CSV table of C-alpha atoms and ligand atoms in Angstrom, one decimal:
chain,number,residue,atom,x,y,z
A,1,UNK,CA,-127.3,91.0,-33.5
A,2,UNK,CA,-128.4,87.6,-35.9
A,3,UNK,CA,-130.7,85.8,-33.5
A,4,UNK,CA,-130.8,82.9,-36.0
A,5,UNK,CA,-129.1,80.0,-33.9
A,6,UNK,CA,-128.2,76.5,-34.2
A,7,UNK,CA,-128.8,73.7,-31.4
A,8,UNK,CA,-127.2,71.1,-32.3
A,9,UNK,CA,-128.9,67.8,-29.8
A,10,UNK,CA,-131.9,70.5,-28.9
A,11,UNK,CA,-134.4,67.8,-28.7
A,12,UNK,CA,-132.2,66.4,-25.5
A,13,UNK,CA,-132.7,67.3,-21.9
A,14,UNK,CA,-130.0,70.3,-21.9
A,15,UNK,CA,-130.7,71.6,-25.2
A,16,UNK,CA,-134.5,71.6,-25.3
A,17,UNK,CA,-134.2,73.5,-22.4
A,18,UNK,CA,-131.7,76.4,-23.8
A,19,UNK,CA,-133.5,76.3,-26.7
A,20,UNK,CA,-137.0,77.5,-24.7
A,21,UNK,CA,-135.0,79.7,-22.8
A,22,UNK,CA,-133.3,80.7,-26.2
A,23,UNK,CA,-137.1,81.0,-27.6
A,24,UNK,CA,-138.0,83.1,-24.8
A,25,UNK,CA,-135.4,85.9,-25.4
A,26,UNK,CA,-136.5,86.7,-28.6
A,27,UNK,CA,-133.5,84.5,-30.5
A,28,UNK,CA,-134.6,81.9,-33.3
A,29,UNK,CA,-133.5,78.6,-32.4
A,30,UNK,CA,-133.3,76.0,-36.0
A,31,UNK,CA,-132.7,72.6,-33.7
A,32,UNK,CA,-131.0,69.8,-34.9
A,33,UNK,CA,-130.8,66.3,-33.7
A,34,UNK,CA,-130.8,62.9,-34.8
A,35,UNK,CA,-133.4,61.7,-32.5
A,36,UNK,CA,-131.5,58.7,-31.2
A,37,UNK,CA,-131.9,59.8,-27.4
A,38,UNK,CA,-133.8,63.0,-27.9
A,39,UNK,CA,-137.7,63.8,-27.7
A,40,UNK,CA,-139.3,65.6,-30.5
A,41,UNK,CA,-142.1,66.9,-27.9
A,42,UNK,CA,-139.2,68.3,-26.5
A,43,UNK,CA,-138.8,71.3,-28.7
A,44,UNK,CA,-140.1,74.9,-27.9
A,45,UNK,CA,-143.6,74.8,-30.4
A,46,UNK,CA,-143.0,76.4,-33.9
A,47,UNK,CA,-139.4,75.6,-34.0
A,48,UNK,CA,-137.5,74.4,-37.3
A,49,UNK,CA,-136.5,71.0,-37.0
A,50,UNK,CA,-134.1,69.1,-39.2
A,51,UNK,CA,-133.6,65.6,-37.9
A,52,UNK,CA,-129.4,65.4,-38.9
A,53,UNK,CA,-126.6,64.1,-37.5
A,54,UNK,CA,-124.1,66.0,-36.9
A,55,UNK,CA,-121.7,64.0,-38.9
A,56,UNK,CA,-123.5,64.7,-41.8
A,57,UNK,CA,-121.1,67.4,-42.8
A,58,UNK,CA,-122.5,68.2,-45.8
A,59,UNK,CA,-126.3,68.8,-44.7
A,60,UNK,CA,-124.9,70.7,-41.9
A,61,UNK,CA,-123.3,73.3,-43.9
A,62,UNK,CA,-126.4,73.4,-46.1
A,63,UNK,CA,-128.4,74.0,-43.0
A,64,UNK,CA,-126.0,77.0,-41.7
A,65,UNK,CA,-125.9,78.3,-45.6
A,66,UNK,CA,-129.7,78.4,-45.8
A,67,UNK,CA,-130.7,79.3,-42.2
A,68,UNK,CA,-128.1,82.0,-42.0
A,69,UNK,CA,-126.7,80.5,-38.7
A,70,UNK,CA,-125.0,83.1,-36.7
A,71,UNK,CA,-124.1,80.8,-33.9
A,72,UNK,CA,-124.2,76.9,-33.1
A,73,UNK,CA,-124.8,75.5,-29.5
A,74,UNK,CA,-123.3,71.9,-29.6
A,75,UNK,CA,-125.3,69.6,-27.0
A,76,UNK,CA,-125.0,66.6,-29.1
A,77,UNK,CA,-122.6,63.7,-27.9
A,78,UNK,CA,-123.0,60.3,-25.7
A,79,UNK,CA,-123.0,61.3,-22.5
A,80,UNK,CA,-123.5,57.6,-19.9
A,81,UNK,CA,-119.9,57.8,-18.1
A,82,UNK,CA,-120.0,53.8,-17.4
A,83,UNK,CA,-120.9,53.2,-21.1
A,84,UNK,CA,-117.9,55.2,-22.4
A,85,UNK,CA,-115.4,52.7,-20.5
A,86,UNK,CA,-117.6,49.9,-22.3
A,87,UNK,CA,-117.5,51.2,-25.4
A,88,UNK,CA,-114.7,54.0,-26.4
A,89,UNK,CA,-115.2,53.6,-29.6
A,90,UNK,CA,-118.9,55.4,-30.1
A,91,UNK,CA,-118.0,58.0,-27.7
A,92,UNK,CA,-114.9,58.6,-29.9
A,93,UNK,CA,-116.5,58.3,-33.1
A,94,UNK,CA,-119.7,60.1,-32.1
A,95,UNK,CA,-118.4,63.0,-29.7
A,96,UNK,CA,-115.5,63.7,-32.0
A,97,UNK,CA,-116.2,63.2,-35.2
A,98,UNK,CA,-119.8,64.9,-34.7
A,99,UNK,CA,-118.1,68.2,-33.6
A,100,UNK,CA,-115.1,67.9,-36.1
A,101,UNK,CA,-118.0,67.8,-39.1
A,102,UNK,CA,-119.7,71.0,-37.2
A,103,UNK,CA,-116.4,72.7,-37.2
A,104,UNK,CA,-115.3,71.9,-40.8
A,105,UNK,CA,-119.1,73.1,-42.2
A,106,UNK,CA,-118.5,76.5,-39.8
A,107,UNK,CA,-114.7,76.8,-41.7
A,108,UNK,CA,-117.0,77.1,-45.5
A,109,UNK,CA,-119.7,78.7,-44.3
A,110,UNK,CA,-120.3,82.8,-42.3
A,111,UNK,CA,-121.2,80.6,-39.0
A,112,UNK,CA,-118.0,81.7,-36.7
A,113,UNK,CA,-119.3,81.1,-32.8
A,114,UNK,CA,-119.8,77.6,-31.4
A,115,UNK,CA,-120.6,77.1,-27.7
A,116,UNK,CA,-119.5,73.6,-26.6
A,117,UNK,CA,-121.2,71.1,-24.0
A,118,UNK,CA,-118.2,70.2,-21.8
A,119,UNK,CA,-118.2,68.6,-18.3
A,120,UNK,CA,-116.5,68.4,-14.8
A,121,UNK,CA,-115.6,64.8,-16.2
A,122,UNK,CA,-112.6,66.1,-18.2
A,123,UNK,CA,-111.0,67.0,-14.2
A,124,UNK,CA,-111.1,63.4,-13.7
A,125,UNK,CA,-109.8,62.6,-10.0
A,126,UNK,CA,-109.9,66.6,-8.7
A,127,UNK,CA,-106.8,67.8,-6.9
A,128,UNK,CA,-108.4,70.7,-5.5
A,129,UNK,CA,-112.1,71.1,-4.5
A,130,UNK,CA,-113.8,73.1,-5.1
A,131,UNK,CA,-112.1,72.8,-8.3
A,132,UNK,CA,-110.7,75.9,-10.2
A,133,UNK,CA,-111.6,75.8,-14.2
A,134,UNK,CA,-107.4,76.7,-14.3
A,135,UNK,CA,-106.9,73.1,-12.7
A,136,UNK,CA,-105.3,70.2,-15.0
A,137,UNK,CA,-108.0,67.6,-17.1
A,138,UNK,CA,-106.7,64.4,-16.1
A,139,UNK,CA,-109.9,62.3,-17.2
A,140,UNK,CA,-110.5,59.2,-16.0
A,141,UNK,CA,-113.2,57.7,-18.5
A,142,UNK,CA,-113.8,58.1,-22.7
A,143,UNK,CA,-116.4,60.1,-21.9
A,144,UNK,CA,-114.6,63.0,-20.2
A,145,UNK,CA,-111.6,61.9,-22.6
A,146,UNK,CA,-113.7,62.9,-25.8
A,147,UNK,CA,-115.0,66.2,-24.3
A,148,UNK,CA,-111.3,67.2,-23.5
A,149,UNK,CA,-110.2,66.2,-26.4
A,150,UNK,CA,-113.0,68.7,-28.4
A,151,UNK,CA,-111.9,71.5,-25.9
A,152,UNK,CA,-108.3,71.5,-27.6
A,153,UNK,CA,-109.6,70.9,-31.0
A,154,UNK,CA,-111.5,74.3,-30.2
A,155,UNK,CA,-108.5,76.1,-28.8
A,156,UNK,CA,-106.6,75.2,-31.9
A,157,UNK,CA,-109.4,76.4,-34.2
A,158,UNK,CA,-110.0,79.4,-32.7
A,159,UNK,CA,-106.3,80.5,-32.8
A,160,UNK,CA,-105.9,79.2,-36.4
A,161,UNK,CA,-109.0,80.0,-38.0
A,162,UNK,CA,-110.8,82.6,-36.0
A,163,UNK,CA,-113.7,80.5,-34.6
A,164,UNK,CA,-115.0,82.0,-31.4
A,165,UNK,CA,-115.4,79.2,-29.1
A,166,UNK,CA,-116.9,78.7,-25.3
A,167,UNK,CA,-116.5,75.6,-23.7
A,168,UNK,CA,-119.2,75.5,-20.3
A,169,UNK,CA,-117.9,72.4,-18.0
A,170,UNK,CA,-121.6,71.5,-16.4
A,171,UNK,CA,-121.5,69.8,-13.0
A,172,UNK,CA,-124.6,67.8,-12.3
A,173,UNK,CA,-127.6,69.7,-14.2
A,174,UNK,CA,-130.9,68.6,-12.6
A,175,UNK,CA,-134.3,69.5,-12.5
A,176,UNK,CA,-136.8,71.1,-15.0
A,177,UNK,CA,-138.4,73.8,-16.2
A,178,UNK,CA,-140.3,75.4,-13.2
A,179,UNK,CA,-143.8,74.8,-14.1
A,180,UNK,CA,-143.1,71.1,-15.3
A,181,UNK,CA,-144.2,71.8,-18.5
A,182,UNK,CA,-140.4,70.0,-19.5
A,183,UNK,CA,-137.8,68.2,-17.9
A,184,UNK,CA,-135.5,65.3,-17.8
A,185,UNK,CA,-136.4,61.8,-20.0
A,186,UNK,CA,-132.8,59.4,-20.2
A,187,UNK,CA,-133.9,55.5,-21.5
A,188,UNK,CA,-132.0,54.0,-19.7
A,189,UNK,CA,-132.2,56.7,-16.7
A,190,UNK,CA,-129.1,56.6,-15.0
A,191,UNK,CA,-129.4,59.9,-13.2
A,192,UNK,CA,-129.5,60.3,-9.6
A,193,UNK,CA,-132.7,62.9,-9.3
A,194,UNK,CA,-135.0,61.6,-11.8
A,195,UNK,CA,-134.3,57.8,-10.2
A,196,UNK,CA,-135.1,59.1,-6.9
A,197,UNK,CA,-138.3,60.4,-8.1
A,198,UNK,CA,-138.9,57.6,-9.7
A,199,UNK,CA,-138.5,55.8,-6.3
A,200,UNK,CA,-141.1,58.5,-4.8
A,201,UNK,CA,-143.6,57.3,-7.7
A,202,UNK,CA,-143.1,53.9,-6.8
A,203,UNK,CA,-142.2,53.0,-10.4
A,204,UNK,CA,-138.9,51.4,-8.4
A,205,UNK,CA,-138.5,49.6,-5.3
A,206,UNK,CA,-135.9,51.6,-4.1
A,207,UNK,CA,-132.6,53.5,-5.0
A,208,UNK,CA,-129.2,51.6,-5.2
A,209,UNK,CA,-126.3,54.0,-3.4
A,210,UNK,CA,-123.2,53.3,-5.0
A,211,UNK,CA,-121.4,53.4,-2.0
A,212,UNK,CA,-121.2,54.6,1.9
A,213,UNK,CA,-117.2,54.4,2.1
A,214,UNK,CA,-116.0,57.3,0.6
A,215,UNK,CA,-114.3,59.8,2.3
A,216,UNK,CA,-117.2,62.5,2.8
A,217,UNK,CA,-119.5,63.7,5.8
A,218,UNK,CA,-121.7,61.0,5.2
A,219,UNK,CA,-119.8,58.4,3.0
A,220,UNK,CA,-121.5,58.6,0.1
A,221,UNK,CA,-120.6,60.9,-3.1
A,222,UNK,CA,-120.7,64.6,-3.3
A,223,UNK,CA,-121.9,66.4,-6.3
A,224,UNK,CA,-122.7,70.3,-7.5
A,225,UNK,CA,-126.1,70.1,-8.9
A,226,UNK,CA,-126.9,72.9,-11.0
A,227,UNK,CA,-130.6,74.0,-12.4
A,228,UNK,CA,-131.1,73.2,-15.4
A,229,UNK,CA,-132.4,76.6,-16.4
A,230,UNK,CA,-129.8,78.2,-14.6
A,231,UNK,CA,-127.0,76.1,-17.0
A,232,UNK,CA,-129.1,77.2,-19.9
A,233,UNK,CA,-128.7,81.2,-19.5
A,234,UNK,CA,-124.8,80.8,-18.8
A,235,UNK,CA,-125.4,79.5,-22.8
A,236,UNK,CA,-127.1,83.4,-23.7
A,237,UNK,CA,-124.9,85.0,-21.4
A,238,UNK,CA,-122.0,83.1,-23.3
A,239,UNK,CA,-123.0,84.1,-26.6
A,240,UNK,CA,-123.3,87.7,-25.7
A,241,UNK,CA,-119.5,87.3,-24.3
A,242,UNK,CA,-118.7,86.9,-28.0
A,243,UNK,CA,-120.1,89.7,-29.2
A,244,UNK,CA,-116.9,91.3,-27.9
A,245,UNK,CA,-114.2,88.4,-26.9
A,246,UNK,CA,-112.6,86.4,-29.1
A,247,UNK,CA,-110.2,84.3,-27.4
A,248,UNK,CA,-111.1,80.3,-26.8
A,249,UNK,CA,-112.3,80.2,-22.9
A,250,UNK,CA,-113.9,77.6,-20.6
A,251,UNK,CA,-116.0,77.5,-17.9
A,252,UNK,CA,-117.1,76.0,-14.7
A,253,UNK,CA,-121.1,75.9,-14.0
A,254,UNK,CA,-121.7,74.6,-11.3
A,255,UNK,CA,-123.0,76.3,-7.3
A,256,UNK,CA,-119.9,75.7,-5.5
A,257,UNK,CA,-121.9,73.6,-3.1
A,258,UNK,CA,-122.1,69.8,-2.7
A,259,UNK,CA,-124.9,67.7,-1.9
A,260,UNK,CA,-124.1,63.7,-1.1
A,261,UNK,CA,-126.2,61.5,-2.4
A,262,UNK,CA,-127.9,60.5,1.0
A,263,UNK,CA,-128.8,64.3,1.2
A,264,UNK,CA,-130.5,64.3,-2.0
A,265,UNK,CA,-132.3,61.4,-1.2
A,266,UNK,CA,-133.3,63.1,2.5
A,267,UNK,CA,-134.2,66.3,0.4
A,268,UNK,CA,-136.4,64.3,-2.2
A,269,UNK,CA,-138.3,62.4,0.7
A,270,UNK,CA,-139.1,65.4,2.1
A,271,UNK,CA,-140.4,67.8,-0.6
A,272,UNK,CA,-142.3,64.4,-2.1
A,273,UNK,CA,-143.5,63.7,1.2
A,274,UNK,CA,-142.8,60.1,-0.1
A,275,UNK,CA,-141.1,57.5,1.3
A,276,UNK,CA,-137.9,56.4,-0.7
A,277,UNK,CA,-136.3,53.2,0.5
A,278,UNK,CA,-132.8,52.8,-0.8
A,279,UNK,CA,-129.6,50.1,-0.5
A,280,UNK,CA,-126.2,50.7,-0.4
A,281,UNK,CA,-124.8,48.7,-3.2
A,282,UNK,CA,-121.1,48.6,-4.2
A,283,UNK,CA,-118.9,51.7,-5.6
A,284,UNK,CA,-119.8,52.6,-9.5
A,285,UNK,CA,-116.9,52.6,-11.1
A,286,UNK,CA,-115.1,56.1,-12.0
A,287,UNK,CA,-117.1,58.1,-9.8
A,288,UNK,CA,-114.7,60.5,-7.8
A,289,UNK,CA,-115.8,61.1,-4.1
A,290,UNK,CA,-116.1,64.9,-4.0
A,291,UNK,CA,-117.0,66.6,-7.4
A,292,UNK,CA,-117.5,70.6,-6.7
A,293,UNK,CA,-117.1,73.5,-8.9
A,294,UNK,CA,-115.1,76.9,-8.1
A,295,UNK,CA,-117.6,78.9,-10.7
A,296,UNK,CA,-115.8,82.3,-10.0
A,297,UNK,CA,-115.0,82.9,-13.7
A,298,UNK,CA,-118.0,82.3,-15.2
A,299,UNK,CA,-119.7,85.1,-12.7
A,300,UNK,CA,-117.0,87.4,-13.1
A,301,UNK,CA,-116.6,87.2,-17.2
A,302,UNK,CA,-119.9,86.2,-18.2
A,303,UNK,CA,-122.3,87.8,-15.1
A,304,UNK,CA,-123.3,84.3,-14.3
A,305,UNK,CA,-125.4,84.3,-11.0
A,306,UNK,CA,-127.5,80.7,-10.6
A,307,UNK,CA,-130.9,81.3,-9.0
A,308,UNK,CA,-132.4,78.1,-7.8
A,309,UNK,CA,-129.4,77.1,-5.7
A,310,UNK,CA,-131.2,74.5,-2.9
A,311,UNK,CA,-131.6,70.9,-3.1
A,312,UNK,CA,-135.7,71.6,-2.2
A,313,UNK,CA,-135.5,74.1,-5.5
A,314,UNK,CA,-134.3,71.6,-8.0
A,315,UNK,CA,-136.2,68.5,-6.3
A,316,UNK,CA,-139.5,71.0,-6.6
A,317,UNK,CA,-138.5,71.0,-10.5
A,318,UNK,CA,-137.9,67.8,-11.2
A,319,UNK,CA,-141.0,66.5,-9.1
A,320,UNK,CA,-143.8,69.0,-10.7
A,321,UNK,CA,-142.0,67.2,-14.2
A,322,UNK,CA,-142.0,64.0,-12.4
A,323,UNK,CA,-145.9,63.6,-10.7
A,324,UNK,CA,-147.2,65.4,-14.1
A,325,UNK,CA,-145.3,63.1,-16.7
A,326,UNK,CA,-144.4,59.8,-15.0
A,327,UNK,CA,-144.0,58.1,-18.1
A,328,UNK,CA,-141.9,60.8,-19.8
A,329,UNK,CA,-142.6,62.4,-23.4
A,330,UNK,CA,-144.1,59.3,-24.3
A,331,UNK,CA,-146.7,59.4,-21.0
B,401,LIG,N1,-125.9,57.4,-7.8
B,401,LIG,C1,-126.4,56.5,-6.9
B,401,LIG,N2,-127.4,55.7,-7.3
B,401,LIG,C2,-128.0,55.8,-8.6
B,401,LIG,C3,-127.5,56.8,-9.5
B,401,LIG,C4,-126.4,57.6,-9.0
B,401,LIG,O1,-125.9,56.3,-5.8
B,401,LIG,O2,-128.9,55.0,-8.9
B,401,LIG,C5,-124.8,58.3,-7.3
B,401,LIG,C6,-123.6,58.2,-8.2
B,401,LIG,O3,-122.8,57.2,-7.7
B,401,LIG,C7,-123.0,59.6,-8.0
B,401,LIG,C8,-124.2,60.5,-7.8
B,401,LIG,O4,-125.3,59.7,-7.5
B,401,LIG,O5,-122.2,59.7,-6.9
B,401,LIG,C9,-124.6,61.3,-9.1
B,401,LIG,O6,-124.7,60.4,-10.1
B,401,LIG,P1,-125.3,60.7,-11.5
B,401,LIG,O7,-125.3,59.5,-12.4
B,401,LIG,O8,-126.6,61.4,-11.4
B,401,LIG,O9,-124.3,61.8,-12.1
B,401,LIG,P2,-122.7,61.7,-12.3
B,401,LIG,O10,-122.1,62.5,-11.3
B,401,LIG,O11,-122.3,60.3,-12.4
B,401,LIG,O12,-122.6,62.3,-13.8
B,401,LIG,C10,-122.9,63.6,-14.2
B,401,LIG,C11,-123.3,63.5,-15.7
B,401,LIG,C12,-122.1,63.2,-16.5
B,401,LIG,C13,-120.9,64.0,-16.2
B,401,LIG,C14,-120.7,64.1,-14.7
B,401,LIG,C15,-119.6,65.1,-14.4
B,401,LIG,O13,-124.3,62.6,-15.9
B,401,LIG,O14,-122.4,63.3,-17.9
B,401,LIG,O15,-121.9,64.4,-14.0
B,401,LIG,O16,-119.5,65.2,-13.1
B,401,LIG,F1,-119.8,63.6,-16.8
């Protein structure tokens, strides 16, 4: 097998950390990014690094040309839900035409497999919870719009011209690598976790809730956070599915277990051992009460079996990343 791969957004917070994991398994990561949100002192030591955007078609197919690509994991895109509804046009522009330029360099050059960054935002409102990955996208934002919109383009692609495509559908990836050597670094932060731990480090006042009316055990929100190294082996385990499979699929990652956010602020006080004062503030908009993943397909096709599965786990993460960079890459 060609262990020469391609991570497309590597230096961001899900990449960087598939690409260590990638690094770790004996594959050769090339990572590409354009730096606009990503850290360079994100990347796994030694790694090639060609600082490209996507959209840049033709340096893209030069890169899979010379680097031999065998596969290409696409992480890049704009990914702040509330900005999407501000702005449509650069989710549109990035998040589509960044993956349309990957596929048309993949179409003239011996790079066949891409594995795509989806999300639980193309499910919009969710009929069912936990939510099957057979259920309709219905989504409610740009965001989830442009990711859904790449999903078909893959479908089509793959049928047409032979492209081997898995799309993974994350839930709410959190945490960081265990030792917290690496971990999460958003400017602005908009994440739940890191701001919580930010709260702990008294670097903020408190946390903001977004709301204590919604229809849950508590009232506020209800998400399936997922490790983030456990979300980065489903991309290994989904690159060994094509080896053998070449029909378009999707996938749910996610626990199949909710946390609200007033749990995850319980569970962060007490693995911190900090206090963490918060407010409930009015609902964000576009963010659905219950969001909670029905991840049966990706453990019965891929072998997918998360391992740090409780709140205190991915809290432990993020906090060792947290104490020992409070400042982030730059700190
Ligand atoms: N929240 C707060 N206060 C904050 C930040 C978040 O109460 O300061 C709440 C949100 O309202 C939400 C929950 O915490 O209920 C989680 O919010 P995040 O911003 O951490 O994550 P989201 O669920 O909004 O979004 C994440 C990804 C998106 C993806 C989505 C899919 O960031 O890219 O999951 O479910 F689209």
């Amino acid at each position: 097998m060609n262990k020469k791969v391609l991570v497309c957004g590597g230096a961001g917070y899900i990449g960087s950390h598939t690409a260590r994991l990638l690094t770790k398994r004996g594959y050769e990561p090339v990572i590409m990014d354009n730096l606009t949100t990503g850290h360079k002192d994100a990347l796994p030591p030694g790694s090639t690094f060609y600082q490209v955007d996507c959209r840049e078609r033709h340096l893209v197919r030069q890169i899979l040309e010379y680097e031999k690509i065998d596969t290409i994991f696409h992480f890049a895109a704009c990914s702040i839900v509330a900005e999407s509804t501000e702005n449509p046009r650069k989710y549109f522009t990035n998040n589509l035409n960044g993956t349309l330029a990957l596929l048309e360099a993949m179409l003239t050059t011996a790079t066949k497999k891409i594995v795509f960054s989806s999300s639980a935002a193309v499910y919009g409102n969710p009929e069912e919870i936990p939510i099957p990955d057979s259920q309709a996208l219905e989504p409610i934002n740009p965001y989830g719009e442009s990711k859904m919109f790449i999903e078909k383009v893959l479908e089509r692609y793959a049928t047409a011209y032979g492209i081997k495509a898995v799309s993974l559908r994350y839930f709410n990836a959190c945490g960081a690598w265990p030792d917290g050597s690496q971990g999460e670094d958003h400017h602005p932060e908009t994440h739940l976790i890191p701001l919580v731990l930010k709260t702990a480090l008294k670097q903020r006042d408190k946390i903001q809730i977004y709301g204590e009316d919604y229809p849950t055990r508590d009232g506020t929100p209800i998400r399936d956070y997922i490790h983030i190294t456990d979300l980065a082996e489903a991309h290994l385990l989904a690159r060994e599915y094509m080896e053998s499979f070449s029909a378009p699929k999707h996938y749910n990652l996610g626990n199949g277990a909710g946390f609200s956010v007033k749990e995850v602020v319980q569970a962060a006080a007490a693995v911190t051992g900090c206090s963490i004062p918060f407010e409930i503030s009015p609902r964000r908009p576009g963010d659905p009460a219950i969001l909670v993943a029905d991840a049966q397909s990706a453990s019965a096709e891929l072998g997918w079996k998360p391992e740090l599965t409780t709140m205190e786990e991915m809290i432990e993460s993020a906090w060792e990343w947290h104490k020992r960079h409070p400042h982030g890459f730059t700190g």
